[in-house]
CSV table of C-alpha atoms in Angstrom, one decimal:
chain,number,residue,atom,x,y,z
K,1,UNK,CA,164.5,144.1,68.0
K,2,UNK,CA,164.4,140.5,67.6
K,3,UNK,CA,166.3,139.7,70.6
K,4,UNK,CA,164.3,142.1,72.7
K,5,UNK,CA,161.2,140.0,72.0
K,6,UNK,CA,162.5,136.7,72.4
K,7,UNK,CA,163.9,138.0,75.9
K,8,UNK,CA,160.3,139.3,76.5
K,9,UNK,CA,158.6,135.7,75.5
K,10,UNK,CA,161.1,133.9,77.9
K,11,UNK,CA,160.5,136.0,80.7
K,12,UNK,CA,157.0,136.0,80.6
K,13,UNK,CA,156.8,132.0,80.0
K,14,UNK,CA,158.7,131.6,83.7
K,15,UNK,CA,155.7,131.3,86.5
K,16,UNK,CA,156.0,133.2,89.4
K,17,UNK,CA,156.4,131.9,93.1
K,18,UNK,CA,152.6,132.5,93.3
K,19,UNK,CA,151.6,131.2,90.1
K,20,UNK,CA,153.8,127.8,91.2
K,21,UNK,CA,151.4,127.8,94.6
K,22,UNK,CA,148.1,127.9,92.2
K,23,UNK,CA,149.5,125.5,89.7
K,24,UNK,CA,150.0,122.8,92.7
K,25,UNK,CA,146.7,123.3,93.8
K,26,UNK,CA,144.2,120.6,92.3
K,27,UNK,CA,141.4,122.0,90.7
K,28,UNK,CA,138.0,121.7,92.3
K,29,UNK,CA,135.3,119.1,90.6
K,30,UNK,CA,131.9,119.7,89.9
K,31,UNK,CA,131.4,116.0,90.5
K,32,UNK,CA,132.7,116.2,93.9
K,33,UNK,CA,129.2,115.5,95.6
K,34,UNK,CA,128.4,112.4,93.3
K,35,UNK,CA,127.1,109.6,95.1
K,36,UNK,CA,127.0,106.4,93.1
K,37,UNK,CA,124.5,103.6,93.4
K,38,UNK,CA,124.4,100.0,92.1
K,39,UNK,CA,121.1,98.6,91.1
K,40,UNK,CA,121.2,94.8,92.1
K,41,UNK,CA,118.8,92.3,91.0
K,42,UNK,CA,118.1,88.8,93.0
K,43,UNK,CA,116.7,85.9,90.8
K,44,UNK,CA,115.1,83.4,93.3
K,45,UNK,CA,114.5,79.8,91.7
K,46,UNK,CA,112.5,78.7,94.9
K,47,UNK,CA,110.5,80.7,97.2
K,48,UNK,CA,111.7,79.4,100.7
K,49,UNK,CA,114.7,78.0,102.4
K,50,UNK,CA,117.5,79.1,100.1
K,51,UNK,CA,120.8,78.0,101.1
K,52,UNK,CA,123.3,80.8,101.2
K,53,UNK,CA,125.1,79.6,97.9
K,54,UNK,CA,121.9,79.8,96.3
K,55,UNK,CA,121.0,83.4,97.5
K,56,UNK,CA,124.5,84.5,96.4
K,57,UNK,CA,124.5,82.9,93.3
K,58,UNK,CA,121.1,84.5,92.4
K,59,UNK,CA,122.6,88.3,93.1
K,60,UNK,CA,123.4,90.0,90.3
K,61,UNK,CA,124.8,93.6,89.2
K,62,UNK,CA,122.1,95.4,86.7
K,63,UNK,CA,123.3,99.1,86.2
K,64,UNK,CA,124.8,102.2,88.1
K,65,UNK,CA,122.9,105.5,88.7
K,66,UNK,CA,125.2,108.7,89.8
K,67,UNK,CA,123.1,111.2,92.0
K,68,UNK,CA,124.2,114.5,93.5
K,69,UNK,CA,121.9,114.6,96.8
K,70,UNK,CA,123.7,118.0,98.0
K,71,UNK,CA,122.3,119.9,94.7
K,72,UNK,CA,119.3,121.9,95.5
K,73,UNK,CA,116.2,120.6,93.1
K,74,UNK,CA,118.1,117.8,91.9
K,75,UNK,CA,115.9,115.2,90.4
K,76,UNK,CA,116.2,111.5,89.1
K,77,UNK,CA,114.9,110.1,86.3
K,78,UNK,CA,113.8,106.7,86.9
K,79,UNK,CA,111.4,105.6,84.7
K,80,UNK,CA,113.7,102.8,83.4
K,81,UNK,CA,114.0,101.5,87.1
K,82,UNK,CA,112.4,97.8,87.2
K,83,UNK,CA,109.2,97.6,88.4
K,84,UNK,CA,108.5,94.9,91.0
K,85,UNK,CA,105.0,94.3,90.4
K,86,UNK,CA,106.3,92.8,86.8
K,87,UNK,CA,107.7,90.0,88.9
K,88,UNK,CA,106.4,89.8,92.4
K,89,UNK,CA,103.2,87.5,93.4
K,90,UNK,CA,100.1,89.2,92.6
K,91,UNK,CA,96.5,88.6,93.1
K,92,UNK,CA,95.4,89.1,89.7
K,93,UNK,CA,98.1,86.3,88.2
K,94,UNK,CA,95.9,83.7,89.4
K,95,UNK,CA,94.1,81.7,87.3
K,96,UNK,CA,90.6,80.4,86.9
K,97,UNK,CA,91.1,77.9,89.6
K,98,UNK,CA,92.8,80.1,92.2
K,99,UNK,CA,96.3,79.0,91.3
K,100,UNK,CA,99.1,81.6,91.0
K,101,UNK,CA,100.3,81.1,87.5
K,102,UNK,CA,103.8,82.7,87.7
K,103,UNK,CA,106.6,80.3,88.0
K,104,UNK,CA,108.2,80.1,91.5
K,105,UNK,CA,111.2,81.9,90.1
K,106,UNK,CA,110.9,85.9,90.5
K,107,UNK,CA,113.2,88.6,91.1
K,108,UNK,CA,113.8,91.4,94.1
K,109,UNK,CA,115.9,94.4,93.6
K,110,UNK,CA,118.1,96.5,95.8
K,111,UNK,CA,119.7,99.8,95.5
K,112,UNK,CA,122.5,100.3,97.1
K,113,UNK,CA,125.6,102.6,97.3
K,114,UNK,CA,128.6,101.3,95.2
K,115,UNK,CA,131.1,99.5,97.4
K,116,UNK,CA,128.0,97.9,99.6
K,117,UNK,CA,126.5,94.6,98.8
K,118,UNK,CA,123.1,93.6,99.9
K,119,UNK,CA,123.9,91.2,102.5
K,120,UNK,CA,123.9,91.0,106.1
K,121,UNK,CA,127.3,90.0,105.8
K,122,UNK,CA,128.7,93.1,104.8
K,123,UNK,CA,130.6,95.1,107.2
K,124,UNK,CA,128.9,98.4,106.2
K,125,UNK,CA,125.5,96.9,107.1
K,126,UNK,CA,124.3,97.2,110.3
K,127,UNK,CA,120.6,96.9,110.5
K,128,UNK,CA,117.4,97.8,108.5
K,129,UNK,CA,114.0,100.0,108.9
K,130,UNK,CA,111.3,97.7,107.4
K,131,UNK,CA,107.9,97.4,106.6
K,132,UNK,CA,105.8,94.5,105.6
K,133,UNK,CA,102.4,95.1,103.8
K,134,UNK,CA,100.1,94.3,101.2
K,135,UNK,CA,100.0,96.8,98.5
K,136,UNK,CA,98.0,97.0,94.9
K,137,UNK,CA,100.5,96.8,92.3
K,138,UNK,CA,100.5,100.5,91.8
K,139,UNK,CA,101.3,101.4,95.1
K,140,UNK,CA,103.9,98.9,95.3
K,141,UNK,CA,105.6,100.4,92.3
K,142,UNK,CA,105.2,104.1,93.3
K,143,UNK,CA,106.4,103.2,97.2
K,144,UNK,CA,109.5,101.4,96.0
K,145,UNK,CA,110.3,104.5,93.1
K,146,UNK,CA,109.7,106.9,95.9
K,147,UNK,CA,112.2,105.5,98.4
K,148,UNK,CA,114.7,105.3,95.7
K,149,UNK,CA,113.9,109.0,94.6
K,150,UNK,CA,114.6,109.8,98.5
K,151,UNK,CA,118.1,108.2,98.9
K,152,UNK,CA,119.1,109.4,95.3
K,153,UNK,CA,117.8,113.1,95.4
K,154,UNK,CA,119.0,114.3,99.7
K,155,UNK,CA,115.4,114.1,100.9
K,156,UNK,CA,116.8,110.8,102.9
K,157,UNK,CA,120.3,111.2,104.4
K,158,UNK,CA,122.4,109.1,102.4
K,159,UNK,CA,125.3,109.5,104.9
K,160,UNK,CA,123.9,106.9,107.0
K,161,UNK,CA,121.7,104.6,104.5
K,162,UNK,CA,123.3,101.6,102.5
K,163,UNK,CA,120.6,100.9,100.2
K,164,UNK,CA,116.9,100.0,100.2
K,165,UNK,CA,115.4,96.8,99.2
K,166,UNK,CA,111.6,95.7,97.7
K,167,UNK,CA,111.1,92.0,98.4
K,168,UNK,CA,108.5,89.5,98.0
K,169,UNK,CA,107.4,88.1,100.9
K,170,UNK,CA,104.2,86.3,99.8
K,171,UNK,CA,103.3,82.8,101.2
K,172,UNK,CA,100.4,80.7,99.8
K,173,UNK,CA,97.7,82.8,98.1
K,174,UNK,CA,98.4,85.9,100.3
K,175,UNK,CA,100.5,88.3,98.7
K,176,UNK,CA,102.7,90.7,100.8
K,177,UNK,CA,105.8,92.8,100.5
K,178,UNK,CA,108.6,94.1,102.0
K,179,UNK,CA,109.9,98.0,101.8
K,180,UNK,CA,113.7,98.1,103.4
K,181,UNK,CA,116.4,100.9,104.2
K,182,UNK,CA,119.5,99.4,105.2
K,183,UNK,CA,121.8,101.5,107.2
K,184,UNK,CA,125.0,101.7,108.5
K,185,UNK,CA,124.2,102.5,112.1
K,186,UNK,CA,122.2,101.4,115.1
K,187,UNK,CA,122.2,105.1,116.5
K,188,UNK,CA,118.6,105.6,117.9
K,189,UNK,CA,119.0,109.5,117.1
K,190,UNK,CA,119.9,108.6,113.4
K,191,UNK,CA,117.4,105.9,112.9
K,192,UNK,CA,114.4,108.1,114.2
K,193,UNK,CA,115.7,110.4,112.1
K,194,UNK,CA,116.1,108.4,108.8
K,195,UNK,CA,112.5,107.0,109.6
K,196,UNK,CA,111.0,110.2,109.6
K,197,UNK,CA,112.5,111.2,106.1
K,198,UNK,CA,111.7,107.8,104.7
K,199,UNK,CA,108.0,108.0,105.7
K,200,UNK,CA,108.0,111.4,104.3
K,201,UNK,CA,108.8,110.7,101.1
K,202,UNK,CA,106.3,108.3,100.6
K,203,UNK,CA,102.9,109.2,99.6
K,204,UNK,CA,101.0,106.9,101.4
K,205,UNK,CA,97.3,105.9,100.3
K,206,UNK,CA,95.0,106.3,103.5
K,207,UNK,CA,93.8,102.5,103.1
K,208,UNK,CA,97.2,101.3,102.6
K,209,UNK,CA,99.3,102.9,105.7
K,210,UNK,CA,102.5,101.6,107.6
K,211,UNK,CA,105.3,102.5,109.7
K,212,UNK,CA,108.6,101.6,109.5
K,213,UNK,CA,110.5,99.1,112.2
K,214,UNK,CA,114.1,98.7,112.9
K,215,UNK,CA,115.8,95.4,113.2
K,216,UNK,CA,119.4,95.2,113.9
K,217,UNK,CA,121.7,92.4,112.2
K,218,UNK,CA,123.9,91.1,114.4
K,219,UNK,CA,121.0,90.8,117.1
K,220,UNK,CA,118.9,88.9,114.7
K,221,UNK,CA,121.8,86.7,113.4
K,222,UNK,CA,122.3,85.7,117.0
K,223,UNK,CA,118.8,85.0,117.5
K,224,UNK,CA,118.5,82.7,114.5
K,225,UNK,CA,122.0,80.8,115.6
K,226,UNK,CA,120.2,80.3,118.9
K,227,UNK,CA,116.9,79.0,117.5
K,228,UNK,CA,118.9,76.7,114.9
K,229,UNK,CA,121.0,75.4,118.1
K,230,UNK,CA,118.2,74.7,120.3
K,231,UNK,CA,116.1,72.9,117.5
K,232,UNK,CA,119.1,70.8,116.8
K,233,UNK,CA,119.3,70.0,120.3
K,234,UNK,CA,115.4,69.0,120.6
K,235,UNK,CA,115.8,66.5,117.4
K,236,UNK,CA,119.2,64.9,118.9
K,237,UNK,CA,117.4,64.4,122.3
K,238,UNK,CA,114.7,62.6,120.7
């Protein structure tokens, strides 16, 4: 009787060919659609004319976000996403003499897919959709958050988006900010599609409306190099 039971146990522990095949297949992962995003801060010690080393030296990783853009009704809680109004130039930060109270040091933010750095030199970064505008602090923060929700929740096609940035482009006493959506392609059809998606994500105030324009990084870099060469030549000839 004991032997019979033992034999039964042994025979049941030997997998059949079909079971072996099932065991060889990898188990499906519920996180296959996860897209990891990295929040970067760029601490600027001076507002203009930064060298490449100064730029890269001020770029720091802050935190990581894990999104599931293909899931229906997926929503990111971004209450802890840094707000640009806390560090950007604002009219309200002037003192009684009209001078800007804040130091030249300020912070800019980038939210990029893991593996992509917020730099033109990264080979995955081809160009950007950008918009320059003055915005009140509450709209500046809201537009930035709405773009972040868009790229992480699947409202903007993340397959073509390297990341988004919010940049302080203020000069003198005139605050102006720049919203950017960096792309991994310069395909006109895809650019148009992502532009429409980005515009749909931002609930624009009727008094502060804008549109996104595209800039190709390679073309912009070539133009900058040509301008620098012409300036050098003009200086030499003088």
